[in-house]
Each structure stands twice: as structure tokens, then as C-alpha cells.
Short mmCIF file of C-alpha atoms in Angstrom, two decimals:
data_model
loop_
_atom_site.label_atom_id
_atom_site.label_comp_id
_atom_site.label_asym_id
_atom_site.label_seq_id
_atom_site.Cartn_x
_atom_site.Cartn_y
_atom_site.Cartn_z
CA MET R 1273 -18.76 39.72 4.01
CA GLU R 1274 -16.05 37.06 3.83
CA PHE R 1275 -17.85 35.46 6.74
CA LEU R 1276 -21.08 35.10 4.78
CA ILE R 1277 -19.30 33.72 1.76
CA THR R 1278 -17.67 31.13 3.97
CA VAL R 1279 -21.00 30.05 5.83
CA ALA R 1280 -22.61 29.89 2.22
CA LEU R 1281 -19.98 27.87 0.63
CA SER R 1282 -19.89 25.41 3.89
CA PHE R 1283 -23.57 25.20 3.49
CA ILE R 1284 -23.49 24.31 -0.01
CA LEU R 1285 -20.67 21.88 0.42
CA ILE R 1286 -22.61 20.19 3.22
CA VAL R 1287 -25.75 19.90 1.21
CA ILE R 1288 -24.00 18.41 -1.84
CA THR R 1289 -22.17 15.91 0.42
CA LEU R 1290 -25.44 14.72 2.00
CA LEU R 1291 -27.27 14.54 -1.43
CA GLY R 1292 -24.32 12.49 -2.54
CA PHE R 1293 -24.83 10.24 0.34
CA GLN R 1294 -28.29 10.07 -0.13
CA TYR R 1295 -27.92 8.78 -3.95
CA ILE R 1296 -24.72 6.92 -3.62
CA GLY R 1297 -25.07 5.77 -0.41
CA VAL R 1298 -22.99 5.74 2.77
CA PRO R 1299 -19.66 4.06 2.74
CA VAL R 1300 -20.04 0.73 4.60
CA TYR R 1301 -17.24 -1.44 5.45
CA ARG R 1302 -18.47 -5.32 5.22
CA VAL R 1303 -16.16 -7.85 7.00
CA GLU R 1304 -15.93 -10.83 4.37
CA VAL R 1305 -14.40 -14.24 4.79
CA ILE R 1306 -11.24 -13.17 2.97
CA ASN R 1307 -10.71 -10.32 5.44
CA ILE R 1308 -10.72 -12.66 8.49
CA GLU R 1309 -8.51 -15.14 6.60
CA ARG R 1310 -5.94 -12.57 6.07
CA LEU R 1311 -6.08 -10.86 9.34
CA ILE R 1312 -5.62 -14.61 10.86
CA GLU R 1313 -2.87 -15.36 8.74
CA ALA R 1314 -1.07 -12.26 9.61
CA VAL R 1315 -1.71 -12.91 13.32
CA LEU R 1316 0.12 -16.33 12.70
CA ALA R 1317 2.90 -14.79 10.87
CA GLY R 1318 3.40 -12.04 13.51
CA ASP R 1319 2.28 -9.15 11.28
CA ALA R 1320 -0.85 -8.11 12.72
CA THR R 1321 -1.15 -5.14 14.99
CA VAL R 1322 -3.27 -4.75 18.08
CA ALA R 1323 -5.39 -2.14 16.38
CA ASP R 1324 -6.22 -4.56 13.51
CA TRP R 1325 -7.09 -7.17 16.02
CA TYR R 1326 -9.41 -5.04 18.10
CA ILE R 1327 -11.27 -3.41 15.35
CA PHE R 1328 -12.03 -6.94 14.05
CA THR R 1329 -13.11 -8.34 17.50
CA GLY R 1330 -14.88 -5.20 18.47
CA MET R 1331 -17.16 -4.90 15.28
CA VAL R 1332 -20.50 -7.00 15.10
CA ILE R 1333 -20.70 -8.59 11.87
CA ALA R 1334 -24.34 -8.45 11.49
CA HIS R 1335 -24.69 -9.37 7.82
CA ASN R 1336 -23.40 -12.74 8.43
CA PRO R 1337 -24.01 -14.69 11.57
CA GLU R 1338 -21.49 -17.55 10.83
CA LEU R 1339 -18.71 -14.79 10.68
CA ASP R 1340 -19.83 -13.02 13.77
CA LYS R 1341 -19.49 -16.59 15.57
CA ILE R 1342 -16.11 -16.72 14.45
CA ARG R 1343 -15.40 -13.19 15.53
CA ILE R 1344 -16.77 -14.11 18.95
CA GLN R 1345 -14.58 -17.24 19.00
CA CYS R 1346 -11.54 -14.91 18.41
CA ALA R 1347 -12.63 -12.56 21.14
CA MET R 1348 -12.84 -15.34 23.35
CA LEU R 1349 -9.39 -16.45 22.62
CA GLU R 1350 -7.88 -13.00 23.27
CA VAL R 1351 -8.96 -13.23 27.07
CA ASP R 1352 -6.62 -15.94 27.91
CA GLU R 1353 -4.23 -16.87 24.88
CA MET R 1354 -3.23 -13.23 23.42
CA MET R 1355 -0.48 -11.04 24.73
CA GLU R 1356 1.03 -8.02 22.90
CA ARG R 1357 4.69 -7.54 22.06
CA HIS R 1358 5.90 -4.10 20.30
CA GLY R 1359 2.23 -3.53 19.16
CA ARG R 1360 1.92 -7.03 17.52
CA VAL R 1361 -0.45 -9.47 18.56
CA ILE R 1362 1.17 -12.74 20.06
CA PHE R 1363 -0.96 -15.94 20.81
CA SER R 1364 0.32 -18.76 23.00
CA ALA R 1365 0.77 -22.18 21.58
CA ASN R 1366 -2.72 -23.27 22.39
CA GLY R 1367 -4.25 -19.85 20.77
CA ARG R 1368 -2.26 -20.63 17.79
CA ARG R 1369 -3.62 -24.17 17.24
CA SER R 1370 -7.10 -22.54 17.97
CA LEU R 1371 -6.52 -19.69 15.22
CA GLU R 1372 -5.24 -22.57 12.69
CA ALA R 1373 -8.66 -24.43 13.45
CA ILE R 1374 -10.50 -21.12 12.79
CA LEU R 1375 -8.47 -20.63 9.70
CA ASN R 1376 -9.38 -24.07 8.23
CA GLN R 1377 -12.93 -23.40 8.86
CA LEU R 1378 -12.85 -20.08 7.19
CA THR R 1379 -11.10 -21.54 4.26
CA ALA R 1380 -13.77 -24.23 3.83
CA LEU R 1381 -16.44 -21.40 4.15
CA HIS R 1382 -14.67 -19.55 1.62
CA ASP R 1383 -14.40 -22.54 -0.85
CA ALA R 1384 -18.37 -23.22 -0.21
CA GLN R 1385 -19.08 -19.42 -1.43
CA TYR R 1386 -17.04 -19.77 -4.40
#
């Protein structure tokens, strides 16, 4: 009897969740200019983790082609210019200069949006 109650309650919970997603929408994480600015600032300050960096470079930004181009630039930098130290992202001097240029590009893009 307990098994049937558990199955019925689980089924009801799943149905309620699916209906909620249908009416409210599935949660979506949209990368915006400010998110990338903060990440690059954290990298330059030595505060960004490797996980933060890989999540950013590994996720296609389909809703904004300009931001996706920037993501690709950052991913290309990680090949030659990035190191990991104690779980933190560290870039070479050349990589840091490139990130600063990308940050300036993002700041201009952010200012143009607002």
C-alpha cells in the first residue's frame, strides 16, 4: 500500500512540475555582456576558477552572435596563453593584454546597449 501511495504522489509531483514548466517556461541561462565582463575582470584579478572559465568557453551563445565571437576568441586564448594554478585561471602577459582588449570591446558593447 505504501508503495502505491509513493508512486501516486511521485506521479502527481512530476505532472505538476511539467505543467509548471509548460506555463512558466524552462529555466534558461542567458549569457549577457555584463556576465562576460565580470568573468574577465575576475580572471584579470586572479579570482576566476577553471570551472567558471570552462563553463563560459564551452557554452555556445546562440542568442547573440557578437558575444559568441568573443567567447570563441577567449577559447582560442586558452589554448596557448592559459594556465591553471590552484584551481584558478592564470594567463600569460600576452593573454592578459588580449583579455584587456576584449574587456574594452565588451565595455563599448555594453555602453552601446544601455
